[in-house]
């Protein structure tokens, strides 16, 4: 006798369609992380991040920025455990992970894939054998999987149901570079955002390096109000602390850092580094001699003024010692146009022997068609002139040129570094100095030093070279104050 199941009434079938899906096996990415690795450290900060990720996953078109000090578990949670947690609930989820370099993003793709390979039976997931590369893989029997890319890389033809951007900027050098910041912004607008499927959530995880980094640019945009911000400082600063800490209290560290270790980090960090990397509030340093708008608002292309440059010089601030491991030697190319405006054209600063920095200075002068090298000689004296004399002969032979040696002017600083710098900063404030904007970041390190130096202590090598060069252009007769040309007479062109 054959027994057949009773047919499901149409109304019962319809009711089942509208039943809520069963709750996930793991309520949060943190729960999944502890299941896969019992050694996982769960801190109050990671509790906050878990809650933000769950809300983002369950909210169509959600946007969240998560910033927290480095090495405290935010990337492991958001770029590894969160995507895997999402796939356990929706194996058709097409996930993209991007970072400042393709190789960094690829490591997250590999880690998630390996988690599935190792724990596939518990997760109920399996990677396709024929599509299982580190940077791109797909689940067997489903559309879901992970694709990784570097910020600036292509994502053509790849629909994205969830996007994770983990550290779009590599570090301070890139953060201080307008070129890299613009590159990240263009990639977000023109590549990443165009690949998002309807309802796709976006998670941006980063340590804040600069007020105009990708997070800062997004929040300042017209739709910035659509982004939720989860910002966790290392040390509580006010009563609105996201972890509910008392003012001055440090975060519980996933790395096990003690209060004393946090204090040591704070002590050895500059004010700018502590505020940006650890407190997540990047801003120009209070009291810095130079201000960002003085530079940013007066950038210009050298091609627009090249024919009107009346004078181009190379300014050198030699290292105090002559070893390759000594301090850097500042080498900056500056110019003055026919309208009386100064131009900062190039930065060739290096760490090297006198022969190396001397040849670098001559190369810079020849590359920019300069006419004079200005060399600070407070500590070098006649040795500086001898370095320039001997290295000119070497450069002349290497370049196969016959011209006479350009003029070399030794200068001696007579006032404090801050007074000299402030005299030049005044020209910046009035719009009299332009930094080259030729699609490169060759001035980024110099600008980083300018915007972070408060005038206390020794000024950085690049700033000293900049100050000497612009003083020679703007204040050539300023012999008793900022920079003075010594009263020496020689028959040589090295004078």
CSV table of C-alpha atoms in Angstrom, one decimal:
chain,number,residue,atom,x,y,z
A,1,UNK,CA,0.0,0.0,0.0
A,2,UNK,CA,1.4,3.4,-1.0
A,3,UNK,CA,1.1,6.3,1.4
A,4,UNK,CA,1.3,9.8,-0.1
A,5,UNK,CA,1.9,12.9,1.9
A,6,UNK,CA,-1.0,15.2,2.2
A,7,UNK,CA,-0.7,18.2,-0.1
A,8,UNK,CA,0.3,21.5,1.5
A,9,UNK,CA,-2.6,23.9,1.4
A,10,UNK,CA,-1.9,27.0,-0.6
A,11,UNK,CA,-2.4,29.3,2.4
A,12,UNK,CA,0.1,27.3,4.4
A,13,UNK,CA,2.7,27.6,1.6
A,14,UNK,CA,2.1,31.3,1.4
A,15,UNK,CA,2.5,31.7,5.2
A,16,UNK,CA,5.8,29.8,5.1
A,17,UNK,CA,7.2,32.3,2.4
A,18,UNK,CA,6.7,35.1,4.9
A,19,UNK,CA,8.2,33.4,7.9
A,20,UNK,CA,11.4,35.1,9.1
A,21,UNK,CA,14.5,33.3,8.3
A,22,UNK,CA,16.0,31.2,11.1
A,23,UNK,CA,18.5,33.1,13.3
A,24,UNK,CA,22.2,32.7,12.3
A,25,UNK,CA,24.1,30.0,14.1
A,26,UNK,CA,26.6,32.6,15.2
A,27,UNK,CA,25.0,35.9,16.3
A,28,UNK,CA,28.0,38.0,15.5
A,29,UNK,CA,31.3,37.8,13.6
A,30,UNK,CA,33.0,37.6,17.1
A,31,UNK,CA,31.0,34.6,18.0
A,32,UNK,CA,32.1,32.9,14.8
A,33,UNK,CA,35.7,34.0,15.5
A,34,UNK,CA,35.7,32.4,18.9
A,35,UNK,CA,34.2,29.2,17.5
A,36,UNK,CA,36.9,28.9,14.9
A,37,UNK,CA,39.7,30.0,17.2
A,38,UNK,CA,39.1,29.8,21.0
A,39,UNK,CA,42.2,32.0,21.5
A,40,UNK,CA,40.3,35.0,20.0
A,41,UNK,CA,40.5,38.0,22.4
A,42,UNK,CA,37.1,39.7,22.6
A,43,UNK,CA,37.4,43.3,23.9
A,44,UNK,CA,34.8,46.0,24.5
A,45,UNK,CA,36.0,47.7,21.4
A,46,UNK,CA,35.4,44.6,19.3
A,47,UNK,CA,31.9,44.2,20.9
A,48,UNK,CA,31.1,47.7,19.5
A,49,UNK,CA,32.5,46.7,16.1
A,50,UNK,CA,30.5,43.5,16.1
A,51,UNK,CA,27.3,45.4,16.7
A,52,UNK,CA,28.1,47.8,13.9
A,53,UNK,CA,28.9,45.0,11.4
A,54,UNK,CA,25.7,43.1,12.2
A,55,UNK,CA,23.6,46.3,11.8
A,56,UNK,CA,25.4,47.0,8.5
A,57,UNK,CA,24.8,43.5,7.2
A,58,UNK,CA,21.0,43.6,8.0
A,59,UNK,CA,20.4,47.2,6.7
A,60,UNK,CA,20.1,47.7,2.9
A,61,UNK,CA,22.6,50.2,1.5
A,62,UNK,CA,24.2,50.6,4.9
A,63,UNK,CA,27.5,52.6,5.0
A,64,UNK,CA,29.8,52.5,8.0
A,65,UNK,CA,33.3,53.8,8.8
A,66,UNK,CA,35.2,52.0,11.5
A,67,UNK,CA,38.4,53.6,12.9
A,68,UNK,CA,40.5,52.3,15.8
A,69,UNK,CA,44.2,52.3,16.8
A,70,UNK,CA,46.4,49.9,14.8
A,71,UNK,CA,47.0,46.3,15.9
A,72,UNK,CA,43.8,46.1,17.9
A,73,UNK,CA,41.9,43.5,15.9
A,74,UNK,CA,39.7,45.6,13.7
A,75,UNK,CA,40.9,44.2,10.4
A,76,UNK,CA,40.8,40.6,11.5
A,77,UNK,CA,37.2,41.1,12.6
A,78,UNK,CA,35.9,43.2,9.7
A,79,UNK,CA,38.0,41.8,6.8
A,80,UNK,CA,38.2,38.1,7.8
A,81,UNK,CA,35.5,37.0,10.2
A,82,UNK,CA,32.8,39.3,9.0
A,83,UNK,CA,32.8,38.2,5.3
A,84,UNK,CA,32.8,34.5,6.4
A,85,UNK,CA,30.0,35.2,8.8
A,86,UNK,CA,28.0,36.8,6.0
A,87,UNK,CA,28.5,33.8,3.7
A,88,UNK,CA,27.2,31.4,6.3
A,89,UNK,CA,23.9,33.3,6.2
A,90,UNK,CA,23.9,34.0,2.4
A,91,UNK,CA,26.2,31.8,0.4
A,92,UNK,CA,25.2,33.7,-2.8
A,93,UNK,CA,26.8,36.9,-1.4
A,94,UNK,CA,29.4,38.3,-3.8
A,95,UNK,CA,32.0,40.0,-1.6
A,96,UNK,CA,34.8,42.4,-2.6
A,97,UNK,CA,37.7,43.3,-0.3
A,98,UNK,CA,40.1,46.1,-1.2
A,99,UNK,CA,43.2,47.5,0.5
A,100,UNK,CA,46.0,49.9,-0.3
A,101,UNK,CA,47.8,47.1,-2.1
A,102,UNK,CA,46.4,44.1,-4.0
A,103,UNK,CA,48.6,41.8,-2.1
A,104,UNK,CA,47.2,42.9,1.3
A,105,UNK,CA,43.7,42.3,0.1
A,106,UNK,CA,44.6,39.0,-1.4
A,107,UNK,CA,45.8,37.8,2.0
A,108,UNK,CA,42.3,38.3,3.4
A,109,UNK,CA,40.8,36.4,0.5
A,110,UNK,CA,43.3,33.5,1.2
A,111,UNK,CA,42.5,33.5,4.9
A,112,UNK,CA,38.8,33.3,4.4
A,113,UNK,CA,39.2,30.5,1.8
A,114,UNK,CA,41.5,28.6,4.1
A,115,UNK,CA,38.9,28.9,7.0
A,116,UNK,CA,36.3,27.3,4.7
A,117,UNK,CA,38.7,24.6,3.6
A,118,UNK,CA,39.6,23.8,7.3
A,119,UNK,CA,36.1,24.1,8.8
A,120,UNK,CA,33.8,23.5,5.9
A,121,UNK,CA,31.8,20.8,7.6
A,122,UNK,CA,31.0,23.1,10.5
A,123,UNK,CA,30.3,26.1,8.3
A,124,UNK,CA,28.3,24.2,5.7
A,125,UNK,CA,30.4,25.7,2.9
A,126,UNK,CA,32.8,24.4,0.3
A,127,UNK,CA,35.0,26.3,-2.2
A,128,UNK,CA,34.7,25.3,-5.9
A,129,UNK,CA,37.6,23.3,-7.1
A,130,UNK,CA,37.8,25.1,-10.5
A,131,UNK,CA,37.6,28.7,-9.0
A,132,UNK,CA,39.7,28.8,-5.9
A,133,UNK,CA,42.5,31.3,-6.4
A,134,UNK,CA,43.6,33.4,-3.5
A,135,UNK,CA,42.4,36.7,-5.0
A,136,UNK,CA,39.1,35.2,-6.4
A,137,UNK,CA,37.1,32.2,-5.4
A,138,UNK,CA,33.5,31.0,-5.4
A,139,UNK,CA,31.5,28.6,-3.2
A,140,UNK,CA,30.5,25.3,-4.7
A,141,UNK,CA,26.8,25.3,-5.7
A,142,UNK,CA,26.4,29.0,-5.0
A,143,UNK,CA,27.1,32.4,-6.6
A,144,UNK,CA,28.8,33.7,-3.5
A,145,UNK,CA,32.5,34.1,-2.9
A,146,UNK,CA,35.3,36.7,-2.5
A,147,UNK,CA,37.2,38.9,-5.0
A,148,UNK,CA,40.1,41.1,-3.8
A,149,UNK,CA,41.7,44.1,-5.3
A,150,UNK,CA,44.1,47.0,-4.5
A,151,UNK,CA,42.7,50.5,-4.2
A,152,UNK,CA,43.2,52.0,-7.6
A,153,UNK,CA,42.8,48.6,-9.3
A,154,UNK,CA,40.1,47.5,-11.7
A,155,UNK,CA,36.8,45.9,-10.7
A,156,UNK,CA,35.2,45.8,-14.2
A,157,UNK,CA,32.5,43.3,-14.7
A,158,UNK,CA,32.3,42.2,-11.1
A,159,UNK,CA,29.0,42.9,-9.3
A,160,UNK,CA,29.4,43.4,-5.6
A,161,UNK,CA,26.9,42.5,-2.9
A,162,UNK,CA,29.1,43.6,0.0
A,163,UNK,CA,32.2,45.8,-0.2
A,164,UNK,CA,34.9,46.0,2.5
A,165,UNK,CA,37.7,48.6,2.1
A,166,UNK,CA,40.5,47.9,4.6
A,167,UNK,CA,43.2,50.6,5.1
A,168,UNK,CA,43.0,52.4,1.7
A,169,UNK,CA,46.2,54.4,2.7
A,170,UNK,CA,49.4,52.6,3.5
A,171,UNK,CA,51.0,55.1,5.9
A,172,UNK,CA,52.0,58.6,6.7
A,173,UNK,CA,53.9,59.2,3.5
A,174,UNK,CA,50.9,58.3,1.3
A,175,UNK,CA,48.5,60.1,3.6
A,176,UNK,CA,50.5,63.3,3.3
A,177,UNK,CA,50.5,63.0,-0.5
A,178,UNK,CA,47.7,64.8,-2.3
A,179,UNK,CA,48.3,62.4,-5.2
A,180,UNK,CA,47.6,59.3,-3.2
A,181,UNK,CA,44.6,60.8,-1.4
A,182,UNK,CA,43.1,61.9,-4.8
A,183,UNK,CA,43.8,58.4,-6.2
A,184,UNK,CA,41.9,56.7,-3.4
A,185,UNK,CA,38.9,59.2,-3.8
A,186,UNK,CA,38.8,58.7,-7.5
A,187,UNK,CA,38.9,54.9,-7.2
A,188,UNK,CA,36.0,55.0,-4.7
A,189,UNK,CA,33.8,57.3,-6.9
A,190,UNK,CA,34.6,55.9,-10.3
A,191,UNK,CA,35.3,52.3,-9.7
A,192,UNK,CA,34.2,50.8,-6.4
A,193,UNK,CA,30.9,52.7,-6.0
A,194,UNK,CA,29.8,51.9,-9.5
A,195,UNK,CA,30.0,48.1,-8.9
A,196,UNK,CA,27.7,48.0,-5.9
A,197,UNK,CA,24.5,46.0,-6.3
A,198,UNK,CA,21.2,47.5,-5.0
A,199,UNK,CA,21.2,47.2,-1.2
A,200,UNK,CA,24.9,46.4,-1.0
A,201,UNK,CA,26.5,47.4,2.3
A,202,UNK,CA,29.9,49.1,2.5
A,203,UNK,CA,32.4,48.9,5.3
A,204,UNK,CA,35.4,51.2,5.4
A,205,UNK,CA,38.0,50.2,8.1
A,206,UNK,CA,41.0,52.4,8.7
A,207,UNK,CA,43.4,54.1,11.1
A,208,UNK,CA,43.0,57.8,10.5
A,209,UNK,CA,46.2,59.3,9.1
A,210,UNK,CA,45.0,62.6,7.6
A,211,UNK,CA,41.9,64.9,7.9
A,212,UNK,CA,41.6,64.5,4.1
A,213,UNK,CA,42.0,60.7,3.9
A,214,UNK,CA,39.2,58.6,2.3
A,215,UNK,CA,37.1,58.7,5.4
A,216,UNK,CA,37.5,62.5,5.7
A,217,UNK,CA,36.7,63.0,2.0
A,218,UNK,CA,33.6,60.8,2.2
A,219,UNK,CA,32.2,62.5,5.3
A,220,UNK,CA,32.8,65.9,3.7
A,221,UNK,CA,30.9,64.9,0.5
A,222,UNK,CA,27.3,65.7,-0.2
A,223,UNK,CA,26.1,62.3,1.0
A,224,UNK,CA,28.4,62.1,3.9
A,225,UNK,CA,25.5,62.1,6.3
A,226,UNK,CA,24.5,58.6,5.1
A,227,UNK,CA,27.6,57.1,6.7
A,228,UNK,CA,27.6,55.9,10.2
A,229,UNK,CA,30.9,56.5,12.1
A,230,UNK,CA,32.3,54.1,14.7
A,231,UNK,CA,35.4,55.9,16.0
A,232,UNK,CA,37.2,54.3,19.0
A,233,UNK,CA,40.1,56.3,20.5
A,234,UNK,CA,42.9,54.6,22.5
A,235,UNK,CA,42.2,56.9,25.4
A,236,UNK,CA,38.8,58.3,26.4
A,237,UNK,CA,38.6,62.0,25.9
A,238,UNK,CA,35.0,63.0,26.9
A,239,UNK,CA,31.8,61.8,28.4
A,240,UNK,CA,30.5,60.5,25.0
A,241,UNK,CA,33.1,57.8,24.8
A,242,UNK,CA,31.9,54.9,22.6
A,243,UNK,CA,33.1,52.4,25.2
A,244,UNK,CA,31.6,54.2,28.2
A,245,UNK,CA,35.0,54.8,29.7
A,246,UNK,CA,36.0,57.5,32.2
A,247,UNK,CA,38.0,60.4,30.7
A,248,UNK,CA,41.6,59.4,30.5
A,249,UNK,CA,41.0,55.7,30.6
A,250,UNK,CA,42.8,53.6,27.9
A,251,UNK,CA,41.0,50.9,25.9
A,252,UNK,CA,41.3,47.2,26.8
A,253,UNK,CA,43.9,46.0,24.3
A,254,UNK,CA,43.4,43.0,22.1
A,255,UNK,CA,47.2,42.8,22.1
A,256,UNK,CA,47.3,42.9,25.9
A,257,UNK,CA,48.8,46.3,26.2
A,258,UNK,CA,49.0,47.7,29.8
A,259,UNK,CA,48.3,51.3,30.8
A,260,UNK,CA,52.1,51.8,31.1
A,261,UNK,CA,52.6,50.5,27.6
A,262,UNK,CA,49.9,52.8,26.3
A,263,UNK,CA,51.6,55.7,28.1
A,264,UNK,CA,54.9,54.8,26.5
A,265,UNK,CA,53.3,54.8,23.0
A,266,UNK,CA,51.8,58.2,23.8
A,267,UNK,CA,55.2,59.6,25.1
A,268,UNK,CA,57.2,58.5,22.1
A,269,UNK,CA,54.6,59.6,19.5
A,270,UNK,CA,54.4,63.1,18.1
A,271,UNK,CA,51.2,65.1,18.9
A,272,UNK,CA,50.1,64.7,15.4
A,273,UNK,CA,50.7,60.9,15.3
A,274,UNK,CA,48.9,60.3,18.7
A,275,UNK,CA,45.9,62.4,17.7
A,276,UNK,CA,45.5,60.8,14.3
A,277,UNK,CA,46.6,57.1,14.6
A,278,UNK,CA,45.5,56.5,18.2
A,279,UNK,CA,42.8,59.0,18.9
A,280,UNK,CA,41.2,59.0,15.4
A,281,UNK,CA,41.0,62.7,15.1
A,282,UNK,CA,43.5,63.8,12.4
A,283,UNK,CA,44.1,67.5,12.2
A,284,UNK,CA,46.9,69.9,11.3
A,285,UNK,CA,49.2,70.3,14.3
A,286,UNK,CA,48.2,73.2,16.5
A,287,UNK,CA,50.9,75.8,16.5
A,288,UNK,CA,52.6,74.4,13.4
A,289,UNK,CA,54.6,77.1,11.6
A,290,UNK,CA,52.9,76.3,8.3
A,291,UNK,CA,49.1,75.8,7.7
A,292,UNK,CA,47.7,73.4,5.1
A,293,UNK,CA,45.6,76.0,3.3
A,294,UNK,CA,48.6,78.1,2.6
A,295,UNK,CA,50.0,75.2,0.6
A,296,UNK,CA,46.9,73.6,-0.8
A,297,UNK,CA,45.2,76.9,-2.1
A,298,UNK,CA,48.3,78.0,-3.9
A,299,UNK,CA,49.4,75.0,-5.8
A,300,UNK,CA,50.1,75.5,-9.5
A,301,UNK,CA,51.6,73.6,-12.4
A,302,UNK,CA,55.2,74.5,-13.2
A,303,UNK,CA,54.3,74.3,-16.9
A,304,UNK,CA,52.2,77.4,-16.5
A,305,UNK,CA,55.1,79.5,-15.3
A,306,UNK,CA,58.2,77.8,-16.7
A,307,UNK,CA,59.0,80.5,-19.2
A,308,UNK,CA,58.5,83.2,-16.5
A,309,UNK,CA,61.0,81.8,-13.9
A,310,UNK,CA,63.6,84.4,-13.5
A,311,UNK,CA,65.8,82.4,-11.1
A,312,UNK,CA,66.1,78.8,-10.1
A,313,UNK,CA,68.5,77.7,-7.3
A,314,UNK,CA,69.2,74.5,-5.3
A,315,UNK,CA,69.4,74.9,-1.5
A,316,UNK,CA,71.3,72.3,0.5
A,317,UNK,CA,71.3,71.7,4.3
A,318,UNK,CA,74.2,69.2,4.8
A,319,UNK,CA,74.0,66.5,7.4
A,320,UNK,CA,76.2,67.2,10.5
A,321,UNK,CA,78.2,64.0,10.0
A,322,UNK,CA,79.6,62.6,6.8
A,323,UNK,CA,78.6,59.0,7.1
A,324,UNK,CA,75.9,57.2,5.0
A,325,UNK,CA,74.0,56.5,8.3
A,326,UNK,CA,74.0,60.2,9.3
A,327,UNK,CA,71.0,62.5,9.3
A,328,UNK,CA,69.4,63.4,6.0
A,329,UNK,CA,70.8,66.1,3.8
A,330,UNK,CA,68.1,68.5,2.8
A,331,UNK,CA,68.1,69.3,-1.0
A,332,UNK,CA,65.3,71.5,-2.3
A,333,UNK,CA,64.8,73.2,-5.6
A,334,UNK,CA,63.2,76.6,-5.5
A,335,UNK,CA,62.6,79.4,-8.0
A,336,UNK,CA,61.4,83.0,-8.3
A,337,UNK,CA,59.2,84.2,-11.2
A,338,UNK,CA,59.0,87.5,-12.9
A,339,UNK,CA,56.0,88.5,-10.7
A,340,UNK,CA,58.0,88.1,-7.5
A,341,UNK,CA,56.3,84.8,-6.5
A,342,UNK,CA,58.4,81.9,-5.1
A,343,UNK,CA,58.1,78.3,-6.4
A,344,UNK,CA,59.0,75.1,-4.6
A,345,UNK,CA,59.8,72.8,-7.5
A,346,UNK,CA,61.5,69.6,-6.2
A,347,UNK,CA,62.8,67.8,-3.2
A,348,UNK,CA,65.9,65.6,-3.6
A,349,UNK,CA,66.7,65.1,0.1
A,350,UNK,CA,68.6,62.0,0.8
A,351,UNK,CA,70.7,60.2,3.4
A,352,UNK,CA,74.2,59.7,2.1
A,353,UNK,CA,77.9,60.6,2.1
A,354,UNK,CA,79.1,64.1,1.1
A,355,UNK,CA,79.9,62.8,-2.3
A,356,UNK,CA,76.4,61.4,-2.7
A,357,UNK,CA,74.6,64.5,-1.6
A,358,UNK,CA,76.9,66.8,-3.5
A,359,UNK,CA,76.3,64.9,-6.8
A,360,UNK,CA,72.5,64.9,-6.0
A,361,UNK,CA,72.6,68.7,-5.6
A,362,UNK,CA,74.3,69.2,-8.9
A,363,UNK,CA,72.0,66.8,-10.7
A,364,UNK,CA,69.0,68.7,-9.3
A,365,UNK,CA,70.5,72.0,-10.5
A,366,UNK,CA,71.1,70.6,-14.0
A,367,UNK,CA,67.7,68.9,-14.2
A,368,UNK,CA,65.9,72.2,-13.4
A,369,UNK,CA,68.2,74.5,-15.4
A,370,UNK,CA,69.3,76.3,-12.2
A,371,UNK,CA,72.0,78.8,-11.9
A,372,UNK,CA,73.2,78.6,-8.3
A,373,UNK,CA,73.6,76.3,-5.3
A,374,UNK,CA,73.1,77.7,-1.8
A,375,UNK,CA,74.7,75.6,0.9
A,376,UNK,CA,74.4,76.1,4.6
A,377,UNK,CA,77.9,76.0,6.1
A,378,UNK,CA,77.4,76.5,9.8
A,379,UNK,CA,79.1,73.1,10.5
A,380,UNK,CA,81.0,72.4,7.3
A,381,UNK,CA,82.9,75.6,6.4
A,382,UNK,CA,85.4,75.1,3.7
A,383,UNK,CA,84.7,71.3,3.6
A,384,UNK,CA,81.3,72.1,2.0
A,385,UNK,CA,82.9,74.1,-0.8
A,386,UNK,CA,85.4,71.3,-1.3
A,387,UNK,CA,82.6,68.7,-1.6
A,388,UNK,CA,80.8,70.8,-4.2
A,389,UNK,CA,84.1,71.3,-6.1
A,390,UNK,CA,85.0,67.7,-6.3
A,391,UNK,CA,81.5,66.4,-7.0
A,392,UNK,CA,81.0,68.9,-9.9
A,393,UNK,CA,83.9,67.3,-11.6
A,394,UNK,CA,82.3,63.9,-11.2
A,395,UNK,CA,78.9,65.0,-12.4
A,396,UNK,CA,80.4,66.9,-15.3
A,397,UNK,CA,82.2,63.8,-16.5
A,398,UNK,CA,79.2,61.5,-16.1
A,399,UNK,CA,76.9,63.9,-18.0
A,400,UNK,CA,79.5,64.6,-20.6
A,401,UNK,CA,79.1,68.4,-20.3
A,402,UNK,CA,81.7,71.1,-20.7
A,403,UNK,CA,80.1,74.1,-19.0
A,404,UNK,CA,81.8,75.9,-16.1
A,405,UNK,CA,80.7,75.2,-12.6
A,406,UNK,CA,77.6,77.1,-11.6
A,407,UNK,CA,77.9,79.5,-8.6
A,408,UNK,CA,78.0,78.1,-5.1
A,409,UNK,CA,77.1,80.4,-2.3
A,410,UNK,CA,77.8,79.3,1.3
A,411,UNK,CA,75.3,80.8,3.8
A,412,UNK,CA,75.4,81.0,7.6
A,413,UNK,CA,72.3,81.0,9.8
A,414,UNK,CA,72.3,83.9,12.3
A,415,UNK,CA,68.9,83.6,13.9
A,416,UNK,CA,66.9,80.7,15.4
A,417,UNK,CA,65.4,78.1,13.2
A,418,UNK,CA,61.9,79.2,14.1
A,419,UNK,CA,62.5,82.9,13.4
A,420,UNK,CA,63.9,82.0,10.0
A,421,UNK,CA,61.0,79.7,9.2
A,422,UNK,CA,58.4,82.2,10.3
A,423,UNK,CA,59.9,84.8,8.0
A,424,UNK,CA,59.3,82.5,5.1
A,425,UNK,CA,56.0,81.2,6.3
A,426,UNK,CA,54.7,84.8,6.1
A,427,UNK,CA,55.2,84.6,2.3
A,428,UNK,CA,53.1,81.5,2.2
A,429,UNK,CA,50.3,83.1,4.2
A,430,UNK,CA,50.1,85.9,1.7
A,431,UNK,CA,50.0,83.6,-1.3
A,432,UNK,CA,53.5,84.5,-2.5
A,433,UNK,CA,54.8,80.8,-2.6
A,434,UNK,CA,53.5,78.1,-4.9
A,435,UNK,CA,54.2,74.4,-4.6
A,436,UNK,CA,54.5,72.5,-7.8
A,437,UNK,CA,51.4,70.5,-8.7
A,438,UNK,CA,52.5,68.3,-11.6
A,439,UNK,CA,50.7,65.1,-10.9
A,440,UNK,CA,53.5,63.7,-8.7
A,441,UNK,CA,54.0,63.5,-4.9
A,442,UNK,CA,57.7,64.6,-4.9
A,443,UNK,CA,57.0,67.3,-2.3
A,444,UNK,CA,54.8,65.2,0.0
A,445,UNK,CA,57.6,64.5,2.6
A,446,UNK,CA,58.6,68.1,2.7
A,447,UNK,CA,55.0,69.2,3.2
A,448,UNK,CA,54.5,66.6,5.9
A,449,UNK,CA,57.4,68.1,7.8
A,450,UNK,CA,56.1,71.6,7.3
A,451,UNK,CA,52.6,70.8,8.6
A,452,UNK,CA,53.9,69.0,11.7
A,453,UNK,CA,56.8,71.2,12.9
A,454,UNK,CA,55.8,73.6,15.6
A,455,UNK,CA,59.1,75.4,15.7
A,456,UNK,CA,60.3,73.6,18.9
A,457,UNK,CA,63.6,71.8,18.8
A,458,UNK,CA,65.6,71.2,15.7
A,459,UNK,CA,63.8,71.8,12.4
A,460,UNK,CA,63.8,68.9,9.9
A,461,UNK,CA,66.3,68.8,7.1
A,462,UNK,CA,63.9,69.6,4.3
A,463,UNK,CA,62.5,72.6,6.1
A,464,UNK,CA,66.1,74.0,6.7
A,465,UNK,CA,66.9,73.6,3.0
A,466,UNK,CA,63.6,75.2,2.0
A,467,UNK,CA,64.1,78.1,4.4
A,468,UNK,CA,67.6,78.8,3.2
A,469,UNK,CA,66.5,78.7,-0.5
A,470,UNK,CA,63.5,80.9,-0.2
A,471,UNK,CA,65.4,83.4,2.0
A,472,UNK,CA,68.1,83.6,-0.7
A,473,UNK,CA,65.3,84.5,-3.2
A,474,UNK,CA,63.1,86.8,-1.2
A,475,UNK,CA,65.7,88.4,1.1
A,476,UNK,CA,69.0,88.4,-0.7
A,477,UNK,CA,70.3,91.3,1.3
A,478,UNK,CA,69.1,90.0,4.6
A,479,UNK,CA,72.6,89.5,5.9
A,480,UNK,CA,72.1,90.1,9.6
A,481,UNK,CA,69.0,88.1,10.3
A,482,UNK,CA,67.7,84.9,8.6
A,483,UNK,CA,70.6,83.9,6.4
A,484,UNK,CA,73.9,85.6,5.8
A,485,UNK,CA,76.4,85.2,3.0
A,486,UNK,CA,79.8,85.2,4.6
A,487,UNK,CA,82.3,87.9,3.8
A,488,UNK,CA,84.7,85.7,1.8
A,489,UNK,CA,86.4,86.4,-1.5
A,490,UNK,CA,87.9,83.7,-3.7
A,491,UNK,CA,88.9,83.6,-7.3
A,492,UNK,CA,86.8,80.5,-7.8
A,493,UNK,CA,83.2,80.4,-8.9
A,494,UNK,CA,82.6,78.5,-5.7
A,495,UNK,CA,81.8,81.6,-3.6
